[in-house]
Amino acid sequence: MTLKSFHITYHIKILMIKFETITGKQYELNFSSDTKFIEIKRQLSEKFFHCDVNRIYLLFDGSVQTDDSKLSTINLEGNKRFIVVYIQPTGELPNIDEMVDNLLSIHPDRNTCLEALERTQYDIEAASNYLIDLIENPHQNQPSHHHPNTSHNHPNTSHNHPNTNYNHPNNHNIQNNNNTNNRNNNSNNNNKNNSSSNRGNQDGKIVQPSNNPFVYTSPQKNTPKPQDDRCNIEYPGLTKDEIQKVVNLIPPDFEAQIALDMFLDCGKDLNQFKEILGLNA
């Protein structure tokens, strides 16, 4: 299992959930404030390659949102406009890198191989046939243009991909794809997963869990921070200086990729980004 991170944006009475696939394609889902989390799970499952969504956690306190919880029951402090959540899909993850490596023997472009897998719900045989057909009929099956984030080297490419071979209760014969290495390399997510059993939520009320890995704490203002390794990542459309400014504002356990996405959503407005994080409150 793995945890996927998304952020929810408040738009007056409408809530929008934005998230990206491995190829950088963005989706948006709109909800009213009285939407229950079971409906959010259903729509995420449809967009999330039909992977069962097991649980949804709130980042700022780690509480699990029950199916009957409503978005309106979440109390946002400091007029925050974003809620960062983690969803826990059921089942095991396929080894995407290995699947792409196999497809490179058919088509030399890695991005095209990734898109073939995405179009075919990560069925390696169907993806192979898609690529063969693409080569034989190049004008009939043109791959769509990827999001600008497609080509950058995302550090979690092989670990944070939605699952297509999950162990659904009605489909016990689906074979898992080389998951041992994925789980070992994805120890941070597994640690979060293993500590989730003590988290809880009662009737939509926020419950503070013990030993919570999701606690969001703002960094001390005007406190110099040592050089963060996350400053060394590359992100299309952002300079090294912009990346460092964003990384210096977020806590150590906050995923840099999400923060940089949010920064771009703000139009690179650092003050607006601080407001979203609640640093100007």
Tab-separated table of C-alpha atoms in Angstrom:
chain	number	residue	atom	x	y	z
A	1	MET	CA	0.000	0.000	0.000
A	2	THR	CA	1.032	3.585	-0.396
A	3	LEU	CA	-0.172	7.045	0.483
A	4	LYS	CA	-0.907	9.620	-2.198
A	5	SER	CA	-0.936	13.306	-1.390
A	6	PHE	CA	-3.374	15.831	-2.813
A	7	HIS	CA	-4.452	19.328	-1.837
A	8	ILE	CA	-8.004	20.632	-1.580
A	9	THR	CA	-8.676	24.277	-2.373
A	10	TYR	CA	-11.549	26.253	-0.913
A	11	HIS	CA	-13.500	28.297	-3.487
A	12	ILE	CA	-16.196	30.044	-1.436
A	13	LYS	CA	-18.842	27.277	-1.158
A	14	ILE	CA	-17.183	24.916	-3.598
A	15	LEU	CA	-14.209	22.699	-2.803
A	16	MET	CA	-11.842	21.654	-5.548
A	17	ILE	CA	-9.494	18.699	-5.313
A	18	LYS	CA	-6.513	18.806	-7.672
A	19	PHE	CA	-4.113	15.938	-8.194
A	20	GLU	CA	-1.692	14.616	-10.792
A	21	THR	CA	-0.958	11.257	-12.347
A	22	ILE	CA	2.542	9.931	-12.902
A	23	THR	CA	2.633	11.585	-16.336
A	24	GLY	CA	1.727	14.963	-14.872
A	25	LYS	CA	-1.846	15.107	-16.151
A	26	GLN	CA	-4.006	17.172	-13.807
A	27	TYR	CA	-7.576	16.495	-12.746
A	28	GLU	CA	-9.984	18.695	-10.820
A	29	LEU	CA	-13.005	17.582	-8.801
A	30	ASN	CA	-15.561	20.045	-7.420
A	31	PHE	CA	-17.600	19.407	-4.280
A	32	SER	CA	-20.136	21.338	-2.243
A	33	SER	CA	-19.432	21.889	1.441
A	34	ASP	CA	-21.980	19.248	2.508
A	35	THR	CA	-20.373	16.511	0.390
A	36	LYS	CA	-19.628	13.357	2.363
A	37	PHE	CA	-16.231	11.713	2.163
A	38	ILE	CA	-17.740	8.503	0.754
A	39	GLU	CA	-18.614	10.527	-2.382
A	40	ILE	CA	-15.080	11.947	-2.507
A	41	LYS	CA	-13.721	8.378	-2.281
A	42	ARG	CA	-16.018	7.270	-5.106
A	43	GLN	CA	-14.949	10.038	-7.460
A	44	LEU	CA	-11.273	9.643	-6.554
A	45	SER	CA	-11.562	5.913	-7.257
A	46	GLU	CA	-12.899	6.634	-10.741
A	47	LYS	CA	-10.152	9.139	-11.557
A	48	PHE	CA	-7.506	7.181	-9.665
A	49	PHE	CA	-7.446	4.368	-12.237
A	50	HIS	CA	-10.310	2.543	-10.523
A	51	CYS	CA	-8.216	1.855	-7.428
A	52	ASP	CA	-10.182	1.426	-4.202
A	53	VAL	CA	-9.587	4.375	-1.880
A	54	ASN	CA	-9.307	2.912	1.605
A	55	ARG	CA	-8.868	5.973	3.814
A	56	ILE	CA	-8.460	9.742	3.618
A	57	TYR	CA	-6.300	11.532	6.191
A	58	LEU	CA	-6.073	15.231	7.011
A	59	LEU	CA	-2.479	16.422	6.946
A	60	PHE	CA	-2.687	18.959	9.753
A	61	ASP	CA	-3.763	16.481	12.443
A	62	GLY	CA	-3.653	13.048	10.830
A	63	SER	CA	-7.299	12.252	11.585
A	64	VAL	CA	-9.125	9.718	9.458
A	65	GLN	CA	-12.269	11.060	7.811
A	66	THR	CA	-15.158	8.591	8.021
A	67	ASP	CA	-17.493	7.965	5.096
A	68	ASP	CA	-20.247	10.003	6.772
A	69	SER	CA	-17.971	12.982	7.529
A	70	LYS	CA	-18.773	16.124	5.557
A	71	LEU	CA	-16.338	18.675	4.200
A	72	SER	CA	-18.162	21.345	6.187
A	73	THR	CA	-17.139	19.632	9.453
A	74	ILE	CA	-13.446	20.376	8.810
A	75	ASN	CA	-12.410	23.460	10.726
A	76	LEU	CA	-9.731	25.376	8.841
A	77	GLU	CA	-7.718	27.558	11.183
A	78	GLY	CA	-6.054	30.801	10.106
A	79	ASN	CA	-8.275	31.158	7.004
A	80	LYS	CA	-6.268	28.518	5.153
A	81	ARG	CA	-7.481	27.849	1.638
A	82	PHE	CA	-5.774	24.489	1.221
A	83	ILE	CA	-6.278	21.226	3.033
A	84	VAL	CA	-3.548	18.719	2.253
A	85	VAL	CA	-4.873	15.183	2.511
A	86	TYR	CA	-3.447	11.714	2.063
A	87	ILE	CA	-5.493	8.938	0.540
A	88	GLN	CA	-4.658	5.310	1.177
A	89	PRO	CA	-5.462	3.059	-1.797
A	90	THR	CA	-5.870	-0.661	-1.202
A	91	GLY	CA	-3.719	-3.335	-2.801
A	92	GLU	CA	-0.164	-3.419	-4.119
A	93	LEU	CA	1.713	-1.185	-6.529
A	94	PRO	CA	3.047	-2.375	-9.879
A	95	ASN	CA	6.709	-1.792	-10.681
A	96	ILE	CA	6.239	0.998	-13.218
A	97	ASP	CA	9.936	1.405	-13.992
A	98	GLU	CA	10.265	-2.259	-14.878
A	99	MET	CA	7.155	-2.137	-17.069
A	100	VAL	CA	8.493	0.919	-18.918
A	101	ASP	CA	11.912	-0.742	-19.372
A	102	ASN	CA	10.199	-3.704	-21.035
A	103	LEU	CA	8.210	-1.422	-23.333
A	104	LEU	CA	11.340	0.464	-24.416
A	105	SER	CA	12.223	-2.546	-26.530
A	106	ILE	CA	9.142	-1.674	-28.617
A	107	HIS	CA	9.230	2.120	-28.544
A	108	PRO	CA	12.341	4.202	-27.682
A	109	ASP	CA	10.508	7.117	-26.039
A	110	ARG	CA	9.961	6.688	-22.287
A	111	ASN	CA	7.119	9.199	-22.064
A	112	THR	CA	5.249	7.460	-24.865
A	113	CYS	CA	5.650	4.145	-23.028
A	114	LEU	CA	4.269	5.742	-19.858
A	115	GLU	CA	1.295	7.093	-21.765
A	116	ALA	CA	0.692	3.683	-23.307
A	117	LEU	CA	0.515	2.199	-19.810
A	118	GLU	CA	-1.813	4.935	-18.637
A	119	ARG	CA	-4.141	4.530	-21.621
A	120	THR	CA	-4.356	0.766	-21.044
A	121	GLN	CA	-4.811	0.844	-17.258
A	122	TYR	CA	-1.224	-0.465	-16.841
A	123	ASP	CA	-1.870	-3.719	-18.669
A	124	ILE	CA	1.589	-4.526	-20.080
A	125	GLU	CA	0.241	-6.652	-22.928
A	126	ALA	CA	-2.343	-4.060	-23.979
A	127	ALA	CA	0.295	-1.321	-23.740
A	128	SER	CA	2.606	-3.348	-26.003
A	129	ASN	CA	-0.160	-3.709	-28.582
A	130	TYR	CA	-0.890	0.018	-28.326
A	131	LEU	CA	2.751	0.898	-29.052
A	132	ILE	CA	2.945	-1.530	-31.962
A	133	ASP	CA	-0.211	-0.026	-33.425
A	134	LEU	CA	1.207	3.459	-32.848
A	135	ILE	CA	4.342	2.574	-34.827
A	136	GLU	CA	2.407	0.945	-37.656
A	137	ASN	CA	-0.234	3.698	-37.806
A	138	PRO	CA	1.507	6.846	-36.548
A	139	HIS	CA	-1.211	9.231	-37.763
A	140	GLN	CA	-4.144	7.389	-36.211
A	141	ASN	CA	-2.954	7.165	-32.602
A	142	GLN	CA	-1.017	10.286	-31.740
A	143	PRO	CA	-0.112	10.439	-28.021
A	144	SER	CA	-1.530	13.459	-26.249
A	145	HIS	CA	0.769	16.258	-25.130
A	146	HIS	CA	1.939	15.828	-21.597
A	147	HIS	CA	1.737	18.359	-18.821
A	148	PRO	CA	4.934	20.466	-18.482
A	149	ASN	CA	5.843	18.448	-15.378
A	150	THR	CA	5.989	15.240	-17.421
A	151	SER	CA	9.636	15.325	-18.361
A	152	HIS	CA	11.199	16.306	-15.068
A	153	ASN	CA	12.807	13.703	-12.878
A	154	HIS	CA	10.253	13.186	-10.168
A	155	PRO	CA	11.946	11.419	-7.268
A	156	ASN	CA	8.939	9.265	-6.514
A	157	THR	CA	8.105	8.095	-10.040
A	158	SER	CA	8.409	4.418	-9.280
A	159	HIS	CA	6.790	4.541	-5.846
A	160	ASN	CA	3.821	6.881	-5.834
A	161	HIS	CA	1.911	5.569	-8.791
A	162	PRO	CA	-1.722	4.540	-8.450
A	163	ASN	CA	-2.295	0.846	-8.183
A	164	THR	CA	-3.944	-1.186	-10.895
A	165	ASN	CA	-3.415	-4.679	-9.501
A	166	TYR	CA	-5.096	-4.189	-6.150
A	167	ASN	CA	-6.589	-7.086	-4.267
A	168	HIS	CA	-10.226	-6.283	-4.736
A	169	PRO	CA	-12.552	-8.571	-2.755
A	170	ASN	CA	-14.258	-9.612	-5.993
A	171	ASN	CA	-11.052	-10.268	-7.865
A	172	HIS	CA	-8.693	-12.474	-5.855
A	173	ASN	CA	-6.893	-13.771	-8.894
A	174	ILE	CA	-5.226	-10.544	-9.929
A	175	GLN	CA	-1.465	-11.010	-9.757
A	176	ASN	CA	0.724	-8.491	-7.904
A	177	ASN	CA	3.606	-7.044	-9.899
A	178	ASN	CA	7.051	-7.146	-8.243
A	179	ASN	CA	6.044	-5.186	-5.188
A	180	THR	CA	8.751	-6.194	-2.731
A	181	ASN	CA	11.317	-3.734	-4.053
A	182	ASN	CA	8.715	-0.986	-4.259
A	183	ARG	CA	7.778	-1.438	-0.623
A	184	ASN	CA	11.392	-1.529	0.524
A	185	ASN	CA	12.275	1.621	-1.410
A	186	ASN	CA	9.128	3.327	-0.207
A	187	SER	CA	9.853	2.999	3.516
A	188	ASN	CA	8.684	6.501	4.390
A	189	ASN	CA	5.204	5.832	3.063
A	190	ASN	CA	5.115	2.432	4.717
A	191	ASN	CA	6.021	3.939	8.074
A	192	LYS	CA	3.079	6.292	7.720
A	193	ASN	CA	0.870	3.388	6.730
A	194	ASN	CA	1.945	1.229	9.685
A	195	SER	CA	1.181	3.953	12.183
A	196	SER	CA	-2.314	4.604	10.851
A	197	SER	CA	-4.125	2.049	13.007
A	198	ASN	CA	-4.409	4.366	16.016
A	199	ARG	CA	-5.863	7.280	14.109
A	200	GLY	CA	-9.561	7.924	14.350
A	201	ASN	CA	-12.445	10.274	13.687
A	202	GLN	CA	-15.812	10.247	15.414
A	203	ASP	CA	-18.874	11.603	13.616
A	204	GLY	CA	-16.811	14.077	11.612
A	205	LYS	CA	-15.125	15.559	14.706
A	206	ILE	CA	-11.386	16.024	14.606
A	207	VAL	CA	-9.565	13.571	16.882
A	208	GLN	CA	-5.917	14.237	17.712
A	209	PRO	CA	-4.007	10.955	17.163
A	210	SER	CA	-0.962	9.833	19.117
A	211	ASN	CA	2.460	9.521	17.459
A	212	ASN	CA	1.032	11.339	14.458
A	213	PRO	CA	3.331	11.490	11.391
A	214	PHE	CA	1.037	13.963	9.620
A	215	VAL	CA	1.220	16.844	12.114
A	216	TYR	CA	1.727	20.094	10.257
A	217	THR	CA	3.791	22.635	12.194
A	218	SER	CA	4.790	25.966	10.693
A	219	PRO	CA	8.518	26.798	10.848
A	220	GLN	CA	9.637	29.509	13.254
A	221	LYS	CA	9.530	32.913	11.575
A	222	ASN	CA	12.835	34.649	10.993
A	223	THR	CA	14.754	31.545	12.081
A	224	PRO	CA	17.571	30.683	9.677
A	225	LYS	CA	17.498	27.123	8.404
A	226	PRO	CA	20.402	24.971	7.242
A	227	GLN	CA	20.636	24.028	3.581
A	228	ASP	CA	17.835	21.579	2.801
A	229	ASP	CA	18.578	18.680	0.435
A	230	ARG	CA	15.193	19.326	-1.161
A	231	CYS	CA	16.603	22.589	-2.549
A	232	ASN	CA	18.654	20.520	-4.987
A	233	ILE	CA	15.641	19.208	-6.900
A	234	GLU	CA	14.767	20.563	-10.341
A	235	TYR	CA	11.292	21.815	-11.208
A	236	PRO	CA	10.267	23.101	-14.647
A	237	GLY	CA	9.329	26.790	-14.575
A	238	LEU	CA	11.070	27.574	-11.286
A	239	THR	CA	14.560	28.872	-10.660
A	240	LYS	CA	16.913	27.473	-8.025
A	241	ASP	CA	16.314	30.579	-5.934
A	242	GLU	CA	12.528	30.189	-6.090
A	243	ILE	CA	12.760	26.511	-5.167
A	244	GLN	CA	14.977	27.326	-2.183
A	245	LYS	CA	12.570	30.019	-0.949
A	246	VAL	CA	9.652	27.580	-1.086
A	247	VAL	CA	11.584	24.768	0.607
A	248	ASN	CA	12.752	27.106	3.373
A	249	LEU	CA	9.109	27.889	4.222
A	250	ILE	CA	7.845	24.326	4.581
A	251	PRO	CA	8.487	21.918	7.467
A	252	PRO	CA	10.883	18.969	7.010
A	253	ASP	CA	8.078	16.409	6.595
A	254	PHE	CA	6.212	18.446	3.974
A	255	GLU	CA	6.663	16.980	0.477
A	256	ALA	CA	8.540	19.503	-1.678
A	257	GLN	CA	6.740	18.434	-4.862
A	258	ILE	CA	3.351	19.378	-3.384
A	259	ALA	CA	4.678	22.704	-2.089
A	260	LEU	CA	6.137	23.606	-5.496
A	261	ASP	CA	2.846	22.695	-7.192
A	262	MET	CA	1.013	24.963	-4.761
A	263	PHE	CA	3.555	27.759	-5.356
A	264	LEU	CA	2.936	27.582	-9.110
A	265	ASP	CA	-0.831	27.568	-8.486
A	266	CYS	CA	-0.296	30.878	-6.660
A	267	GLY	CA	1.391	32.357	-9.734
A	268	LYS	CA	4.739	32.350	-7.895
A	269	ASP	CA	3.313	34.866	-5.426
A	270	LEU	CA	5.319	34.179	-2.256
A	271	ASN	CA	2.951	36.155	-0.026
A	272	GLN	CA	-0.068	34.236	-1.291
A	273	PHE	CA	1.836	30.993	-0.799
A	274	LYS	CA	2.553	32.002	2.815
A	275	GLU	CA	-1.144	32.729	3.335
A	276	ILE	CA	-2.041	29.271	2.083
A	277	LEU	CA	0.388	27.733	4.568
A	278	GLY	CA	-1.005	29.951	7.322
A	279	LEU	CA	2.332	31.716	7.866
A	280	ASN	CA	0.834	35.206	7.698
A	281	ALA	CA	-1.871	34.488	10.236
